[in-house]
Backbone as a ProteinNet text record, in pm:
[ID]
protein_1_A
[PRIMARY]
MARNILAVVIGYVCIFFFIFVTFTLLYVALGPTQTFVPGKFDVTMTWVVPSFVLSIICGIAGGFICAKIGADSRAALWLAVVVFLLGIGMALPEFFAAPAGERAGDLSNMEAMMQARQPIWVAIVNPILGAISVLIGGALVKK
[TERTIARY]
82.2	0	86.5	185.4	272.1	351.1	389	463.7	376.7	249.3	158.6	135	125	106.6	230.1	346.3	471.2	476.8	434.8	434.5	341.9	226.6	131.4	191.4	251.4	312.5	425.2	513	625	573.3	475.5	416.9	357.5	285.7	224.9	331.4	433.1	541.5	609.4	630.1	689.8	601	471.1	378.6	385.9	379.9	385.8	513.7	626.5	755.2	758.7	717.5	718.6	628.5	509.9	416.8	479.6	536.1	594.9	706.2	795.4	908.2	860.6	775.9	734.8	645.9	558.8	474.2	555.8	657.5	746.8	818	869.9	937	840.4	717.3	616.3	587.6	574.8	548.4	665.4	787.1	905.7	907.9	874.6	875.8	767.5	648.4	538.1	539.9	577.5	571.8	428.6	411	276	188.6	250.4	168.6	100	161.6	97.1	23.8	55.5	-10.4	-146.1	-156.2	-277.9	-344.1	-474.6	-550.4	-500.8	-480	-426.4	-502.8	-428.4	-484.9	-562.7	-568.7	-645.8	-559.8	-614	-547.5	-606.5	-695	-751.5	-647.1	-626.9	-527.3	-581.7	-488.9	-524.2	-522	-576.4	-567.6	-422.7	-340.1	-197.2	-134.3	-189.5	-145.4	-217.6	-347.9	-429.4	-385	-365	-331.9	-200.2	-88.8	33.6	25.6	-52.7	-63.7	-134.8	-232.1	-295.5	-194.2	-114.2	-13.3	86.9	134.5	230.4	166.7	41.3	-28.4	-37.9	-67.5	-76.4	59	163.9	298.5	338.4	312.4	347.7	266.1	137.9	53.5	100.1	136.2	187.2	316.7	405.8	532.4	506.9	419.1	387.8	323.1	231.2	167.9	267.7	360.3	463.7	553.1	599.3	685.5	612	487.1	405.9	392.5	360.9	342.7	472.7	585.5	715.3	747.3	713.2	743.3	640.5	516.1	407.6	420.2	356.1	359	271.5	166.6	77.9	14.8	-74.6	-132.2	-226.7	-265.3	-357.5	-292.8	-161.7	-94.1	-127.4	-117.8	-148.8	-296.1	-383.5	-526.3	-548.6	-481.6	-494	-441.1	-329.5	-275.4	-374	-436.8	-535.4	-651.1	-695.3	-803.2	-757.3	-635.6	-581	-571.7	-519	-506.3	-644.1	-741.3	-876.9	-937.9	-930.5	-991.9	-923.4	-790.6	-720.4	-747	-758.7	-791.7	-929	-1025.7	-1159.9	-1151.6	-1074.7	-1058.4	-996.7	-904.2	-841.2	-930.3	-1023.7	-1113.6	-1229.5	-1272.9	-1389.1	-1375.8	-1260.3	-1250.2	-1273.3	-1246.4	-1268.4	-1415.8	-1504.7	-1647.9	-1693.6	-1622.1	-1663.4	-1567.4	-1463.7	-1361.9	-1418.5	-1382.3	-1417.6	-1332.8	-1383.7	-1302.5	-1170.9	-1065.2	-933.7	-927.7	-844.4	-829	-756.9	-731	-659	-512.3	-453.8	-312.9	-233.1	-123.5	-36.8	106.1	166.2	308	342	470.6	521.1	495.2	483.7	460	567.4	597.6	684.4	604.1	674.1	606.7	511	553.5	469.1	345.3	362.2	247.6	150.8	202.8	118.1	38.4	103.4	34.5	-77.4	-53.7	-152.6	-271.7	-249.3	-353.4	-426.1	-367.7	-423.7	-565.6	-649	-786.5	-804.4	-837.9	-863.2	-1013.5	-1053.2	-1196.6	-1248.8	-1375	-1435.7	-1420.4	-1436.7	-1427.7	-1287.8	-1185	-1048.7	-1036.2	-1094.8	-1091.3	-1162.9	-1263.7	-1337.6	-1259.4	-1199.2	-1128.2	-997	-926.8	-795.4	-794	-884.6	-879.8	-906.4	-995.9	-1027.1	-906.2	-849.5	-730.6	-613.8	-596.9	-489.5	-505.2	-625.9	-649.5	-629.3	-678.8	-663.7	-516.5	-442.1	-300	-220.5	-255.6	-189.9	-217.8	-341.5	-374.8	-299	-283	-205.6	-61	-2.6	134.8	150.2	53	57.3	45	-33.7	-52.6	72.4	163.7	287.6	385.2	363.2	452	396.8	482.4	445.4	510.9	428.2	480.9	468.2
-119.8	0	126	130.1	247.8	266.6	155.1	164.5	222.8	186.7	242.9	391.8	431.9	574.2	652.3	599.4	662.9	670	563.3	559.9	666.9	685	787.6	926.6	951.1	1082.4	1109.2	1012.1	1030.8	1044.8	963.4	974.4	1112	1165.4	1297.4	1406.8	1397.3	1496	1493.7	1375	1363.5	1428.8	1402.2	1464.6	1616.3	1666.9	1810.7	1870.1	1804.7	1852.4	1847.9	1735.9	1721.6	1826.8	1847.9	1948.6	2087.6	2120.3	2253.3	2276.4	2180.4	2196.4	2201.1	2106.9	2102.4	2220.5	2262.6	2377.7	2506.8	2516	2632.1	2636.4	2522.1	2516	2546.8	2498.8	2528.7	2678.3	2740.8	2884.9	2963.4	2921.4	2987.5	2970.3	2851	2824.1	2903.3	2910.4	2979.4	3129.8	3169.1	3310.8	3354.3	3472.4	3518.9	3542.2	3574.8	3604.5	3480.8	3362.5	3240.5	3166.1	3198.2	3133.1	3196	3327.4	3400	3465.3	3479.9	3559.1	3702.5	3774.5	3910.6	3999.5	4058.9	4153.2	4089.4	3955.8	3886.7	3780.3	3724.1	3614.8	3478.7	3475.5	3349.8	3276.5	3145.9	3069.4	3030.9	3013.9	2977.4	2825.2	2777.2	2634.6	2595.2	2691.4	2665.4	2624.6	2669.8	2628.8	2501.2	2494.8	2385.3	2249.6	2239.3	2109.6	2053.3	2129.9	2072.5	2051	2131.4	2110.9	1979	1939.7	1808.8	1697.2	1710.7	1608.9	1597.3	1711	1708.7	1651.4	1683.2	1630.1	1478.1	1426.1	1281	1216.7	1271.8	1216.8	1222	1334.6	1349.7	1254.9	1237.9	1145.3	1001	963.1	827.9	806.8	904.6	893.3	881.3	964.1	958.5	827.1	777.5	648.8	534.7	541.3	439.3	437.9	555.3	565.9	517.3	557.4	515.3	363.5	303.8	158.4	83.7	139.8	76.7	74.7	181.7	193.4	117.8	119.3	62.7	-85.7	-127.7	-268.2	-355.2	-296.4	-372	-278.2	-330.9	-254.1	-142.8	-144.9	-40.9	96.4	102.5	231.4	326.8	281.3	368.2	407.5	317.2	350	460.3	451	555.6	688.8	682.8	806.3	865.1	781.3	830.1	899.5	844.6	906.8	1041.5	1047.5	1174.1	1277.8	1238.3	1330.7	1380.2	1290.8	1330.1	1428.4	1395	1481.5	1617.9	1619.2	1748	1826.5	1756.1	1823	1888.3	1818.6	1876.5	1997.4	1983.7	2096.1	2217.8	2194	2306.6	2358.8	2276.6	2319.9	2405	2378.6	2449.6	2602	2659.2	2805.1	2861.7	2782.3	2829.9	2861.1	2789.2	2810.6	2943.4	2989.6	3108.7	3226.6	3209.2	3313.4	3435.3	3550.5	3674.7	3685.9	3751.7	3768.3	3838.4	3787.6	3848.2	3982	4068.5	4200.2	4192.3	4307.1	4314.5	4282.2	4218.3	4180.4	4278.3	4323.8	4416	4364.8	4350.3	4315.6	4174.4	4152.5	4021.9	3995.1	3866.8	3824.8	3725.9	3725.9	3620.5	3490.9	3379.4	3250.5	3244.7	3293.1	3289.2	3376.5	3495.3	3583.5	3521.1	3458.5	3392	3279.4	3200.1	3089.7	3141.6	3252.4	3305.2	3370	3428.3	3504.4	3427.3	3317.6	3245.5	3196.5	3203.2	3153.7	3049.2	2928.5	2822.3	2807.5	2756.1	2730.9	2629.5	2639.2	2550.1	2404.1	2376.2	2236.8	2180.5	2263.5	2218.3	2184.8	2267.7	2242.9	2112.8	2075.6	1951.2	1830.6	1844.7	1732.9	1700.6	1800.4	1778.5	1673.1	1675.9	1573.3	1432.1	1422.6	1293.6	1241.6	1328.1	1291.9	1255.4	1329.6	1301.5	1165	1133.5	1004.6	888.3	902.6	796.2	775.9	884.8	871	807.1	836.5	771.6	621	583.5	441	370.9	439.7	383.4	362.4	463.7	451.4	337.9	323.5	215.6	78.5	70.6	-57.1	-100	-8.1	-42	-121.6	-119	-190	-331.3	-426.6	-567.3	-613.2	-654.1	-699.2	-848.9
0	0	0	89	97.6	-31.3	-91.8	-217.8	-328.7	-332.3	-432.6	-410	-284.3	-254	-298.8	-267.5	-310.9	-464.5	-531.3	-677.7	-735.1	-674.3	-720.7	-703.1	-588	-562	-661.8	-680.1	-773.2	-916.6	-954.7	-1088.7	-1112.9	-1012.3	-1029.1	-1036.3	-952.1	-956.4	-1092.7	-1147.6	-1281.5	-1387.5	-1381.2	-1476.8	-1464.4	-1341.7	-1318.6	-1377.8	-1349.3	-1400.5	-1553.3	-1611.6	-1757.5	-1823.4	-1766.5	-1820.7	-1812.3	-1696.9	-1680.1	-1782.4	-1796.6	-1889.1	-2033.9	-2074.3	-2214.9	-2252.5	-2162.5	-2193.3	-2197.7	-2112.3	-2117.7	-2251.6	-2295.5	-2425.7	-2539.4	-2528.8	-2631.4	-2636.5	-2519.6	-2516.6	-2575.3	-2543.7	-2599.1	-2751.5	-2798.4	-2942.9	-3016.9	-2959.4	-3027.1	-3003.6	-2884	-2848.7	-2824.9	-2769.8	-2738.1	-2861.5	-2974.8	-3093.6	-3149.8	-3133.3	-3180.9	-3069.9	-2945.7	-2832.9	-2805.8	-2818.9	-2782.4	-2903.6	-2893.8	-2990	-2976.6	-3088.5	-3080.5	-2981.3	-2889.5	-2793	-2679.1	-2673.9	-2570	-2502.4	-2396.6	-2326.8	-2363.7	-2462.4	-2509.4	-2593.3	-2563.7	-2637.7	-2775.2	-2868.9	-3005.8	-3021.8	-3132.2	-3163.5	-3190	-3228.9	-3246.9	-3114.1	-3005.1	-2871.5	-2827.4	-2847.8	-2795	-2850	-2980	-3040.7	-2986.8	-2992.1	-2935.3	-2784.6	-2714.7	-2570.3	-2539.8	-2621.8	-2604.9	-2628.1	-2733	-2763.9	-2648.8	-2601	-2489.2	-2362.6	-2338.1	-2220.9	-2226.9	-2344.4	-2361.7	-2333.8	-2392.9	-2373.7	-2225.6	-2160.6	-2018.9	-1931.7	-1962.5	-1887	-1902.2	-2024.3	-2047.6	-1969.5	-1973.8	-1900.1	-1750	-1696.7	-1553.7	-1514.1	-1596.8	-1570	-1574.5	-1669.3	-1681.8	-1557.8	-1517.7	-1399.3	-1275.3	-1260.3	-1145.5	-1142.4	-1256.8	-1262.1	-1235.8	-1280.7	-1255.8	-1106.3	-1037	-895.2	-810	-852.1	-772.3	-745.5	-637.3	-596.7	-685.7	-743.7	-831.8	-934	-1016.3	-1127.2	-1081	-955.3	-907.2	-894.3	-885.3	-866.9	-980.7	-1105.2	-1219.5	-1219.7	-1176.8	-1168	-1065.8	-952	-851	-903	-974.6	-1032.6	-1133.4	-1213.2	-1310.4	-1238.6	-1127.7	-1049.1	-994.9	-942	-889.4	-1001.1	-1116.4	-1229.9	-1273	-1278.2	-1318.1	-1218.4	-1089.3	-987.5	-978.4	-981.4	-979	-1107	-1219.6	-1346.3	-1342.2	-1283.3	-1266.7	-1174.1	-1066.7	-973.9	-1040.4	-1133.5	-1204.1	-1316.2	-1363.9	-1470.9	-1418.5	-1297.6	-1242.9	-1247.4	-1211.9	-1218.6	-1359.3	-1462.5	-1600	-1625.6	-1558	-1575.8	-1514.8	-1414.9	-1341.4	-1357.2	-1437.1	-1451.3	-1524	-1472	-1539.6	-1665.7	-1767.1	-1887.7	-1854.8	-1913.7	-1891.2	-1961.7	-1909.8	-1971	-2104.3	-2158.3	-2285.6	-2264.2	-2363.9	-2358	-2442.2	-2386.1	-2459.8	-2456	-2571.5	-2580.4	-2538.9	-2517.5	-2479.6	-2332.3	-2299.9	-2162.8	-2120.6	-1992.8	-1940.7	-1937.9	-1925.5	-1919.6	-1800.2	-1685.1	-1565.2	-1580.8	-1637	-1659.2	-1758.5	-1861.6	-1960.3	-1894.9	-1809	-1740.9	-1651.2	-1584.8	-1490.7	-1560.9	-1677.3	-1744.9	-1855.6	-1903.5	-2018.5	-1989.7	-2091.7	-2084.3	-2193.9	-2151.7	-2247.9	-2268.6	-2383.3	-2404.5	-2302.1	-2268.3	-2170	-2212.3	-2341.2	-2386.2	-2360.1	-2367.4	-2338.1	-2190	-2105.1	-1960.7	-1925.3	-2001.8	-1978.1	-2030.5	-2147	-2210.6	-2138.8	-2088.1	-2026.7	-1915.4	-1817.1	-1711.7	-1766.4	-1862	-1922.3	-1998.7	-2080.4	-2158.6	-2067.3	-1959.4	-1864.7	-1800.2	-1753.9	-1688.4	-1785.3	-1906.9	-2007	-2040.7	-2057.8	-2092.8	-1978.7	-1854	-1740.2	-1742.1	-1771.1	-1778.5	-1891.4	-2003.6	-2114.9	-2072.3	-2008.1	-1960	-1860.3	-1771.3	-1674.4	-1738.7	-1845.7	-1915.8	-1990.9	-2016.1	-2088.1	-2002.2	-1870.7	-1777.7	-1756.3	-1781.3	-1757.8	-1627.7	-1533.5	-1402.8	-1392
[MASK]
+++++++++++++++++++++++++++++++++++++++++++++++++++++++++++++++++++++++++++++++++++++++++++++++++++++++++++++++++++++++++++++++++++++++++++++++

């Protein structure tokens, strides 16, 4: 049991780290002009599509690491539940968020992360996609 809990924690930390690094690199590669709708904080499809791909890859990696560390196959399932629930928790504010103000000029990565507004459908799909990708990563480990 303790080993599975440790596996879930390490798997989630890995996902968090992978997401932070890959999304930072994506933002640097695209820049604010391709990441955001001109003059707004709404993200473009140029951002959404690669972010889904990166999320899938990061979820698979986290699920794989979790399953490798875990005592049995339930570790990846628990991680998928955690990813889903935290994803829903992070999506809820999108439903009630006030419209972001106007965007002017270049933004730092941190400012972009804090101000970005994703479409509601993206906020709904992300937790589902995250949980499924973790399960796929966990299924890649043969014990």
